[in-house]
Every structure is written in C-alpha cells, then in structure tokens.
Coordinates of C-alpha atoms in Angstrom, one line a residue:
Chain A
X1 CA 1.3 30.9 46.5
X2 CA 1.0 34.2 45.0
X3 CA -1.5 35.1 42.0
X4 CA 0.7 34.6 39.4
X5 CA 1.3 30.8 40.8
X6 CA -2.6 30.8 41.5
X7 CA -3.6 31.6 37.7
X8 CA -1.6 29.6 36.1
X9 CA -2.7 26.7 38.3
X10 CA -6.0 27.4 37.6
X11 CA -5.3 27.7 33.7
X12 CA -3.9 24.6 33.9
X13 CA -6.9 22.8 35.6
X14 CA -9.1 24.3 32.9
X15 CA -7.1 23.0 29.8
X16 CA -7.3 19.7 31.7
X17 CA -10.8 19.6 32.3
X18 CA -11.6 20.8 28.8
X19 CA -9.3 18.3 27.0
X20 CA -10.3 15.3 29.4
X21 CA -14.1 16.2 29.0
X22 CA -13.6 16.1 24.5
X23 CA -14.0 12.6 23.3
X24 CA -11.0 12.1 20.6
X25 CA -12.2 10.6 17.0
X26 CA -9.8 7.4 16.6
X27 CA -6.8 7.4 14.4
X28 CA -7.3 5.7 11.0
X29 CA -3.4 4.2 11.3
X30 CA -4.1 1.9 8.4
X31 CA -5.1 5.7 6.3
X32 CA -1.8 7.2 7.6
X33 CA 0.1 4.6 6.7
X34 CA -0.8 4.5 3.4
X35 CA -1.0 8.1 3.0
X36 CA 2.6 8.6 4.1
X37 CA 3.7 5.6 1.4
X38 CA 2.7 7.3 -1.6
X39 CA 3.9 11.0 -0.5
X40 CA 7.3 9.4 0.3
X41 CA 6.7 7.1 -3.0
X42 CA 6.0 10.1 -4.9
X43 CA 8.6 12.4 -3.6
X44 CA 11.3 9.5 -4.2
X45 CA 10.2 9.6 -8.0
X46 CA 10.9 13.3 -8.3
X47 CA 14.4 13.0 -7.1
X48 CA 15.2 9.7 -9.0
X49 CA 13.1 10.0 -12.3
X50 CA 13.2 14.1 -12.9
X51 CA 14.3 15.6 -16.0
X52 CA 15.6 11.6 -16.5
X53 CA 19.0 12.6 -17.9
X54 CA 22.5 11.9 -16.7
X55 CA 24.4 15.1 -17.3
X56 CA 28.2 14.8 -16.9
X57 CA 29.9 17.8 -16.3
X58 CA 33.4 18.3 -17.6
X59 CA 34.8 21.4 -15.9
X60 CA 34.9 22.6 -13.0
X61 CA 32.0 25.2 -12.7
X62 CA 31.2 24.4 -16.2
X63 CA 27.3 24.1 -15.9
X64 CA 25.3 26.7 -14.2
X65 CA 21.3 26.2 -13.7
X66 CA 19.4 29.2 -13.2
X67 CA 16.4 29.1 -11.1
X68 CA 13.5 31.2 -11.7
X69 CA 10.4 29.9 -9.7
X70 CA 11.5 26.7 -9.9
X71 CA 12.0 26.3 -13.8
X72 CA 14.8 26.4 -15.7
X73 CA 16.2 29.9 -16.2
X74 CA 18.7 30.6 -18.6
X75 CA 22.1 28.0 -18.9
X76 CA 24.5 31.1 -19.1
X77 CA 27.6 28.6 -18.3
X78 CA 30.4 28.4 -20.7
X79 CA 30.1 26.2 -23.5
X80 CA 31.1 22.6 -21.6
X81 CA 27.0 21.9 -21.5
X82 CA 27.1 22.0 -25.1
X83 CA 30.3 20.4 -25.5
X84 CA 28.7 16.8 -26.0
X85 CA 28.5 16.2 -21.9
X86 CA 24.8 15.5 -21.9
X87 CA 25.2 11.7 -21.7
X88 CA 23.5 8.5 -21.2
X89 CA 19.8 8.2 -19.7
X90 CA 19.7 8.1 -16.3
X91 CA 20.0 4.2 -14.6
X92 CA 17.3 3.0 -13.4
X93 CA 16.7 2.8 -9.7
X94 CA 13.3 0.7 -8.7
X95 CA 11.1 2.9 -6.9
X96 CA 9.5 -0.2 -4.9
X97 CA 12.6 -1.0 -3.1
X98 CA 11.9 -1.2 0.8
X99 CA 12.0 1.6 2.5
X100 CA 13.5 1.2 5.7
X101 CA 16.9 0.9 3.3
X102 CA 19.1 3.8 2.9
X103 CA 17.2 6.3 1.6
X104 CA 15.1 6.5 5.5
X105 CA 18.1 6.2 7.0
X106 CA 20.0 9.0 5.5
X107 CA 17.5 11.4 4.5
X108 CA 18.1 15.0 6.6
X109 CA 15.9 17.5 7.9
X110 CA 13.8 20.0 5.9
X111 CA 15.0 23.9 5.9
X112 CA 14.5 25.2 9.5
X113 CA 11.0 27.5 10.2
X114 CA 11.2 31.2 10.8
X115 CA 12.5 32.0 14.8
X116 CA 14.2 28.7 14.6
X117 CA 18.0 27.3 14.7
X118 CA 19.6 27.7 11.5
X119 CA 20.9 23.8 10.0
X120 CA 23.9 22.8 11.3
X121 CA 26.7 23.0 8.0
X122 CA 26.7 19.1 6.9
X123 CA 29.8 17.4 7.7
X124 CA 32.1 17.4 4.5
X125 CA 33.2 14.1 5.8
X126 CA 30.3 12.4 5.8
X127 CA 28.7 14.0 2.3
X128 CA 29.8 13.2 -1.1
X129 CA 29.4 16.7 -2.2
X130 CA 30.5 20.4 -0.9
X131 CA 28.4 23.4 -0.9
X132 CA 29.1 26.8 -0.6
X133 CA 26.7 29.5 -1.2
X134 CA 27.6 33.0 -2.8
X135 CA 26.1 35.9 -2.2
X136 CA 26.8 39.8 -2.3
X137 CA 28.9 41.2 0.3
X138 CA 26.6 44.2 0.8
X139 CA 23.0 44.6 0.1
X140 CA 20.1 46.9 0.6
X141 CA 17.2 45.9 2.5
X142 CA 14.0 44.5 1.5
X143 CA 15.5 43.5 -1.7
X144 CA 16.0 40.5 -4.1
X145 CA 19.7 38.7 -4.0
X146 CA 21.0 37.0 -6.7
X147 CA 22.5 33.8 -5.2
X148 CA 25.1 31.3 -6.7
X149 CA 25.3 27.5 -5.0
X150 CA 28.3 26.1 -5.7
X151 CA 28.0 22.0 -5.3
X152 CA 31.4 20.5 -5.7
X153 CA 32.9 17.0 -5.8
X154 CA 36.0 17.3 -3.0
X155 CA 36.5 13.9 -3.0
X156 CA 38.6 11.3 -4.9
X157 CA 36.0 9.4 -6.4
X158 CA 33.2 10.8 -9.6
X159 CA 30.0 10.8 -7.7
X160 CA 26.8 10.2 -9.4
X161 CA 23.1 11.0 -8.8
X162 CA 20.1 12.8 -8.8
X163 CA 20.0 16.5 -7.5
X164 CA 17.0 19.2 -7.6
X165 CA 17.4 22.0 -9.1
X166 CA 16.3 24.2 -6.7
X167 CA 18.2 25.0 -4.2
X168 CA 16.8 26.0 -0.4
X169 CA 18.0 29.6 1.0
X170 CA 18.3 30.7 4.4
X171 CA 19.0 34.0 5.9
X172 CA 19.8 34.4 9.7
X173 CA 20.3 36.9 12.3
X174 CA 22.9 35.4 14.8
X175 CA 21.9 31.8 13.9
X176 CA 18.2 32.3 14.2
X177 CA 16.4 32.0 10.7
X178 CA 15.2 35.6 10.0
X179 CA 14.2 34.7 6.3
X180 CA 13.7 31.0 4.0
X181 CA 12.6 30.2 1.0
X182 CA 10.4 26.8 1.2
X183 CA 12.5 23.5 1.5
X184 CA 14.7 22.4 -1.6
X185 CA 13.0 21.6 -4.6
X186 CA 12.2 21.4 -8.6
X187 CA 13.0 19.0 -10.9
X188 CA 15.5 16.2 -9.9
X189 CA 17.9 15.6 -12.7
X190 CA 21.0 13.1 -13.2
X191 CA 24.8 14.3 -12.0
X192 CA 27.9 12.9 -12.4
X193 CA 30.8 14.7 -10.6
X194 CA 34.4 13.9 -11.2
X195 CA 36.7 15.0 -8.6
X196 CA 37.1 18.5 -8.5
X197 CA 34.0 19.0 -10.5
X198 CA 31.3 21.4 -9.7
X199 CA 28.0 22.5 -10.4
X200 CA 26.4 25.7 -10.0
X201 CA 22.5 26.6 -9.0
X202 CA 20.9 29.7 -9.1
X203 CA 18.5 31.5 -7.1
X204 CA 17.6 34.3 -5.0
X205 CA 17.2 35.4 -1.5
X206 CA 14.8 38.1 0.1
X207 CA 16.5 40.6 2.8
X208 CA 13.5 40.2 4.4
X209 CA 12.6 39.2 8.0
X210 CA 10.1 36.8 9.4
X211 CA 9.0 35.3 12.1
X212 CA 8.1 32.1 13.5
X213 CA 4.3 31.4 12.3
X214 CA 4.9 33.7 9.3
X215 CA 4.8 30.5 6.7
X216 CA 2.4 27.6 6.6
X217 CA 4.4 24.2 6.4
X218 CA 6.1 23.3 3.3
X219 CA 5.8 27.0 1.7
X220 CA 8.1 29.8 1.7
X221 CA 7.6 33.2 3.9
X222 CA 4.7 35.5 2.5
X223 CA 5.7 38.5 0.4
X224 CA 4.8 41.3 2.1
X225 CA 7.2 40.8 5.1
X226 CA 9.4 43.9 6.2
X227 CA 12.8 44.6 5.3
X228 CA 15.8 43.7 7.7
X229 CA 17.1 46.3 9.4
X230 CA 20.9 47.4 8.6
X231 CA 23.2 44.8 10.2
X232 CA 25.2 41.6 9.8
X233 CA 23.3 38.6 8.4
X234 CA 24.3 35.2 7.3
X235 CA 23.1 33.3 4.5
X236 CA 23.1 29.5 3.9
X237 CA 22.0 27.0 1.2
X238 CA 20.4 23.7 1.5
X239 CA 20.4 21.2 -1.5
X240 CA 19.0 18.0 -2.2
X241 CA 20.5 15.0 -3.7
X242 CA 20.5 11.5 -4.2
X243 CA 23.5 9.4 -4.8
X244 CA 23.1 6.7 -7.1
X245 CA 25.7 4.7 -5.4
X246 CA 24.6 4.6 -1.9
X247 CA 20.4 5.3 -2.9
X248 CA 20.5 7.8 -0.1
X249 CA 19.3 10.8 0.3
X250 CA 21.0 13.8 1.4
X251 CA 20.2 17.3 2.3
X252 CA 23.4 19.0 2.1
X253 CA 24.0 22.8 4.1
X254 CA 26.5 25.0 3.3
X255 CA 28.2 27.0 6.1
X256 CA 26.9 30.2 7.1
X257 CA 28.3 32.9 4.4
X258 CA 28.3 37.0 6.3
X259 CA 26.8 39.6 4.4
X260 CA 25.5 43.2 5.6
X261 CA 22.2 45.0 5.0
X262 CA 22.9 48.5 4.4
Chain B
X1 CA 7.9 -6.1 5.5
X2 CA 7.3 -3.4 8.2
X3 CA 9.3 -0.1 7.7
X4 CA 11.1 1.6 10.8
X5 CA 9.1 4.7 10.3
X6 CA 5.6 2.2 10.3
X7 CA 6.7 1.2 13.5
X8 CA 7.4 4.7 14.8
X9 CA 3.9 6.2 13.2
X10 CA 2.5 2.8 14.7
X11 CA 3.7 3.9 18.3
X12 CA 3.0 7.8 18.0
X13 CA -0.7 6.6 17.2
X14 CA -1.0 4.6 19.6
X15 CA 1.0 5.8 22.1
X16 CA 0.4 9.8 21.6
X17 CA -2.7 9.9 19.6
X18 CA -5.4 10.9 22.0
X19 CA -2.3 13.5 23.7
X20 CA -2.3 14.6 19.8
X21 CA -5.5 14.6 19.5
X22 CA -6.3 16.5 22.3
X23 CA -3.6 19.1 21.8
X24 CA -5.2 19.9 18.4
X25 CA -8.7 20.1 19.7
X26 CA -7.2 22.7 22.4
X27 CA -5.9 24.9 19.6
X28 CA -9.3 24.3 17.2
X29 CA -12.2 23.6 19.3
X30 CA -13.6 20.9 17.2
X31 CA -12.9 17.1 18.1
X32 CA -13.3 16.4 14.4
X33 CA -11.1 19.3 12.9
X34 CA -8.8 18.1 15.5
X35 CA -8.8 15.0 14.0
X36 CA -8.4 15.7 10.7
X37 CA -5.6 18.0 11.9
X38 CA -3.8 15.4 13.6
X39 CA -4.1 13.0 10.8
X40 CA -2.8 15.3 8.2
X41 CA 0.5 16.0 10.9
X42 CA 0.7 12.5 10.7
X43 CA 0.9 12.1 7.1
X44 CA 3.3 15.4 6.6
X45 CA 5.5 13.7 9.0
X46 CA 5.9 10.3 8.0
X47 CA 5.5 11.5 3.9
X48 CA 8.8 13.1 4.3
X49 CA 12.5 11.1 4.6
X50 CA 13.7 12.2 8.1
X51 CA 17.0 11.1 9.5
X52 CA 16.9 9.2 12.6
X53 CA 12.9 9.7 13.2
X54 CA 12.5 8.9 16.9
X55 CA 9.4 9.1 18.7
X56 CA 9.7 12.6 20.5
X57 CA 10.9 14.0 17.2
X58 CA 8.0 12.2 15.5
X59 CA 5.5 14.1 18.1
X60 CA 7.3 17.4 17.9
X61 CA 7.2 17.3 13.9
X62 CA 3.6 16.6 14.6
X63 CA 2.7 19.2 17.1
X64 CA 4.5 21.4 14.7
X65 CA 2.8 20.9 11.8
X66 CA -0.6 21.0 13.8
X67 CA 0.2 24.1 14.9
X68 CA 1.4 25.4 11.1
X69 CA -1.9 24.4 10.0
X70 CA -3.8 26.4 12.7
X71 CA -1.4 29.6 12.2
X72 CA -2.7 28.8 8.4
X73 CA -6.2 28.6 9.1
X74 CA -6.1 31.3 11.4
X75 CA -4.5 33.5 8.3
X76 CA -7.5 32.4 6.0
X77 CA -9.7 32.9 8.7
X78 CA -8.3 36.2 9.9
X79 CA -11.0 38.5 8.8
X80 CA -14.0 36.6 10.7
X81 CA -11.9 35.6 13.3
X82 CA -11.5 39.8 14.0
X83 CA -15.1 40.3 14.4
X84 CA -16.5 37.4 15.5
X85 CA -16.9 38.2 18.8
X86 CA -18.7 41.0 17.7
X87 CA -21.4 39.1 16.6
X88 CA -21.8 35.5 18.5
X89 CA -21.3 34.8 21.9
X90 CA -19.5 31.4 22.9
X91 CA -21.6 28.4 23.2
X92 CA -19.9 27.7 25.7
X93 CA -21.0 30.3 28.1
X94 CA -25.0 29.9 27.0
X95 CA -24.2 26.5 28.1
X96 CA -22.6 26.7 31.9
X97 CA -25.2 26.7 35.1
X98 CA -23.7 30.3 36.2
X99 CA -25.7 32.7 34.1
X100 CA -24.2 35.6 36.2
X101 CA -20.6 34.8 35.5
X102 CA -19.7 37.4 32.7
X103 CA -16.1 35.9 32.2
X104 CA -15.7 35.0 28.7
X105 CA -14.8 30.8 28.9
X106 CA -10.9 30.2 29.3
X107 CA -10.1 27.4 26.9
X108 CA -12.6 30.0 24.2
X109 CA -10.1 32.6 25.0
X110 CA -7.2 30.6 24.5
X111 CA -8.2 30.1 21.3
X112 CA -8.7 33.4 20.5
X113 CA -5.1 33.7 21.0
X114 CA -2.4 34.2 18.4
X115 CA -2.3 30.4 17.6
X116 CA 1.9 30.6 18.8
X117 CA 0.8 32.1 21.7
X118 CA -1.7 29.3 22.2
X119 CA 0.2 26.4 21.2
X120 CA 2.9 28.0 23.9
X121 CA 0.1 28.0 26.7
X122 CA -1.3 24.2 25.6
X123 CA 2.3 23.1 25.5
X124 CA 3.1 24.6 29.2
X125 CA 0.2 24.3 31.0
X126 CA -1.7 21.4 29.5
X127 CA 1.3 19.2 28.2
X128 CA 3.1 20.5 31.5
X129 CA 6.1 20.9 29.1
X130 CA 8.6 22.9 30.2
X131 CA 10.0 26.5 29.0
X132 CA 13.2 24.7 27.1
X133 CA 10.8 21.2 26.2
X134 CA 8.2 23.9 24.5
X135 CA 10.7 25.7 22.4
X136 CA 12.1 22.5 21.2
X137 CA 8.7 21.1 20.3
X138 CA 7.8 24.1 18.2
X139 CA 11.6 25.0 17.7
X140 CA 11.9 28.2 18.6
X141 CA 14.2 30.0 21.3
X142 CA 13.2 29.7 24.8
X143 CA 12.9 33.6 25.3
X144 CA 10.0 33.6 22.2
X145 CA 8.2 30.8 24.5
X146 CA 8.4 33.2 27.5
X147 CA 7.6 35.7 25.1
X148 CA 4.6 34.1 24.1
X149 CA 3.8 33.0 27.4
X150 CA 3.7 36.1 29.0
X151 CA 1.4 37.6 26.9
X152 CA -1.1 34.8 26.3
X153 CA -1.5 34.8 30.1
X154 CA -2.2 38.5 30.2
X155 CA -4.6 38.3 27.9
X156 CA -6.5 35.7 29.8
X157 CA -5.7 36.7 33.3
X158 CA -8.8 38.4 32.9
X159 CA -10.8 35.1 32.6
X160 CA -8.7 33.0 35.3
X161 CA -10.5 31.9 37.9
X162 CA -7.5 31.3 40.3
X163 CA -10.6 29.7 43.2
X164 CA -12.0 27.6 40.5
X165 CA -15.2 28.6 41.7
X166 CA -16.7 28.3 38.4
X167 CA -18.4 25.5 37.4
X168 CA -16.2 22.8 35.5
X169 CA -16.3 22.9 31.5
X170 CA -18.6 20.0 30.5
X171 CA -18.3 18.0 26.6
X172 CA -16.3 19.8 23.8
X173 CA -18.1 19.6 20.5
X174 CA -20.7 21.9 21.9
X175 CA -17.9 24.8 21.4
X176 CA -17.7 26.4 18.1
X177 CA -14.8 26.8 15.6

C-alpha cells in the first residue's frame, strides 16, 4: 500500500470516528413538513395570483416586458398592449388543491449552480410554449448584455396561464455554467397565447465567470466576479410558467444561443 | 391525504437523516448547527416543485444546499475564519491524552478547508462516494472533484496519521465552530 493509499485510509478512519463519536439532534419531520407546505403554498400563489390579470396578446411579438431588477421596466412594444388586449381577471385556481396533482409532477429543475451542466433545452414536444433567447453576437467582456426572451405559442391551440416576469439567464463555456442569474422569478401574471403568438421578456446577462461555490442557494453570482476571457460562449434562458389548463408547472429552457467575448 | 414528496421527505428523514446529519456536522463542527443546517436543506428541498423527486435526488439537493449554506457562512465568516488560528487553538487538541502530538486535529483541518474542497473529502472518504457519485451529488464535473480532492489532501497530508497511532477522536460538541 503506498502512502498515498495509507493517508487516505487513515483520513477516512478519522472522518468515521469523528462522525460516529457526534450524537445527531433528531429531525423535527412534523416541522419540515410543514415548513416545506407553506414555501410551496406560497410560491404557488406567486405564479397563480401575481399581477392577477389575464393579458391577451394579439400579435405576434406584440408585448414586450422589460426587466429591471425584477420590476417592470419600460413596455416599449408596439401599441397591441394598448390596443384593448388587457382582458378579463385572471380565473381563479384554488391554492389548496392537493399537491401531489400536476403541479409536483411537472414542475422542473431550478437554473443549474456555477461549475455545473447547463439545463438540457425542454422538449418542444412536451411544452406548450417555445423559447428562444436573443442576445448580441459579439460582446466585450465583463459587461452587461441586453437580452430578449422570446416565449412563443408553436402549437395549434391558444394557451393560457401564469408566467413570471423574470426570466433566468445562463451563460456557459462548453456546456458548463460559467455565469447565472438566480432562478426565474418576479411577478407572475396572466397569458393567453394564440397560435403563433409570442411574448417577449427582457433582461440582461453578465459576461462574467464564476465558479461552483461562488453563489449561496437561491441568489444570483456576486458582483465582483472577473470578466470571461475572449472566446465562444453560449447563453440560455429559463422561464417559468403555469398553464391554466393542465395546473402544471413548467420551467421551460431555451437552446443554447453562441455568442463571442471579444 | 399524504403528498408523494411527504413520503419522499418522510424516507430521507428517516432513512438518511443521521447520514445528513452527520455530513453537515463534518463540514460545521457543531451537532446543533448541523442540525439546523440539515433541517433548513430539508425545507429548501421539499419547498420547491421538483420533477420526479426520488430519494437520491432528494439527498443530493440536500447535501447541496448544506454545503451552499456552509460556502455562505464561510463567506460571512471569512474574515475571522482567516485569523482564527492565530488566536485559539482547537479544543480539540487541549482535549486528546497526547500532549506531545503537535499535529493540528484532522477532522479541525478539514474544516478549515475551502468548504467545496471539504464537502469533496466528506463525500469521498466519509460517504465512500465515488469520484463520478461526488460530482453528481454536488453537480459539478468529475475533474473539479479530483481537483478538489487533490488539494484538500495536500493540505492535510500534513496532519494524516497514516499508523493511526494517535489516539481516537472522542465526542463532537467539545469542537468549536
């Protein structure tokens, strides 16, 4: 056995003996439980209730939210918004429903840590909406990018729901996640898609890079991270909605779109 | 009307809980930060929707949020955490029989470690995960586990006792945060 093997035996044997010799404080499952219900109950509101109007949009591209720290930026769409396609209130959906139903079972995962596997692209055939993120062909480093999400109804059907307004933004070097904002998020407010329809969010994407440990759970990358260093990146957008129709939730990820740091 | 995920969380508890629990004390040094670490995982976990929330993906979102909240402790914490040794020594060497040995105490030093770098080490030579079942708890590639791997041990090569001559580690609240 040759020292290497010997150390990390012994390292081993210590971690052992330290764990076996602590005395674990019992689980409160009863507090966990309960805990969990009313984050997921109160997470659920924020997508169904939100800004608690039904917006139909009329043309395609025809409504464009910008994002600015999570509030509303400036509507600079054309004129559909104001063209009388704010509509009806939003239908209710009962927030006590159980919750092993649809909205468990489809619900996706969160926006990938830095140092991880980007988000595989969701499956147009098993979403009801598209999205494809634009971004600059060329940018400098360590800057901000202006970044359009482009959420369209491809099917054949309208599509209703609830969709935050934020949209989640991922840069990657090679398919690891150099760069994230935190997961999708902001206000949740009512959609309806006709076919062909889309929608447009706004935000903005850091050429940045970080690593794995560089953000605490839940929270974007810290500000003072480096700039990326010239090469080929991609970028990808994750949004959040809930369809009325099916009461799932989705995250939905756009395919990887290239850009280059210069 | 139990929920799927109540079931899942159920198991993970009771299944995994003292394996959590244990994990986080590794990385904190306090059984009851540990816990409150552990139970807070919990809750981030099972608080969220998650598609197809099976047990080992319960525990790695766990272990992963543990560790988040350690790397973010450890952020807070930086500046004391840079000098500390400078002014306290380990309890945990004031309390072994060997007054002579002038190692610093291993599972102290692990801590001391960048807390990915120590999660890596707990993961690998506690959990007895291996190189590919570490970077999928913590999702990361498997050449940033060997990565981290290879550094943590060098910097606690130096405290290894490869005979295991020392004497063994005894209790775990005596060692500080």
């Amino acid at each position: 056995m040759s020292e290497h093997d010997r150390n990390e035996t012994a390292l081993a044997r210590e971690l052992k003996a330290a764990a076996d010799a602590s005395t674990p404080r019992a689980i409160d499952v009863d507090a966990v439980l309960g805990a969990s219900r009313a984050k997921r109950r109160a997470r659920r509101t924020a997508v169904v209730g939100g800004a608690g109007a039904l917006v139909a949009v009329l043309a395609v591209g025809g409504l464009v939210f910008g994002m600015q720290d999570g509030l509303f930026g400036s509507t600079s769409a054309d004129s559909s918004l104001e063209s009388g396609s704010v509509a009806e209130s939003a239908p209710e959906v009962a927030d006590e429903r159980d919750e092993s139903g649809p909205v468990d079972a489809e619900a996706a995962l969160e926006m990938p840590y830095c140092g991880a596997r980007v988000a595989p692209t969701t499956d147009p055939a098993t979403a009801p909406l598209a999205v494809r993120l634009v971004v600059p062909e060329n940018t400098a480093p360590g800057t901000s990018v202006a970044a359009d999400v482009i959420v369209t109804n491809d099917g054949e059907a309208t599509v209703s729901g609830s969709i935050r307004l934020v949209p989640g933004l991922a840069v990657d070097d090679d398919g690891v996640v150099v760069w994230r904002t935190s997961d999708p998020g902001g206000p949740g407010t009512g959609l309806e898609l006709a076919p062909g329809e889309s929608l447009t969010l706004r935000g903005s994407l850091e050429t940045r890079r970080c690593v794995f440990g560089d953000e605490p759970l839940d929270e974007a990358p810290r500000a003072d991270l480096p700039p990326l260093t010239a090469g080929s990146y991609g970028a990808r957008a994750m949004v959040e909605f809930f369809a009325f129709d099916s009461l799932a939730r989705f995250v939905l990820v756009s395919p990887g779109e290239p850009f280059t740091v210069e | 009307m139990s929920r799927p995920w109540d079931a899942v969380a159920t198991e993970l508890v009771v299944e995994r809980g003292d394996a959590l629990s244990r994990y986080a004390y590794l990385l904190t040094g306090s059984v009851d930060d540990a816990a409150d670490l552990v139970q807070d995982a919990l809750v981030r976990t099972f608080g969220t929707p998650r598609m197809r929330l099976t047990l080992p993906r319960a525990e790695a979102y766990v272990r992963r949020a543990i560790l988040n909240a350690v790397i973010d402790r450890s952020r807070r914490d930086g500046t004391w955490r840079h000098v500390r040794h400078l002014t306290a020594v380990p309890a945990s060497i004031a309390s072994t029989a060997d007054a002579t040995d002038e190692r610093l105490d291993l599972v102290a030093r692990v801590r001391e470690l960048a807390p990915r770098q120590a999660a890596c080490i707990v993961l690998r030579y506690y959990d007895d995960l291996t190189v590919d079942g570490v970077a999928e708890v913590l999702g990361i590639s498997p050449g940033a586990v060997k990565r981290y791997l290879s550094d943590g041990l060098r910097a606690l090569s130096s405290a290894i006792d490869p005979a295991g001559a020392r004497p063994a580690r005894t209790g775990g609240d005596h060692v500080g945060t």
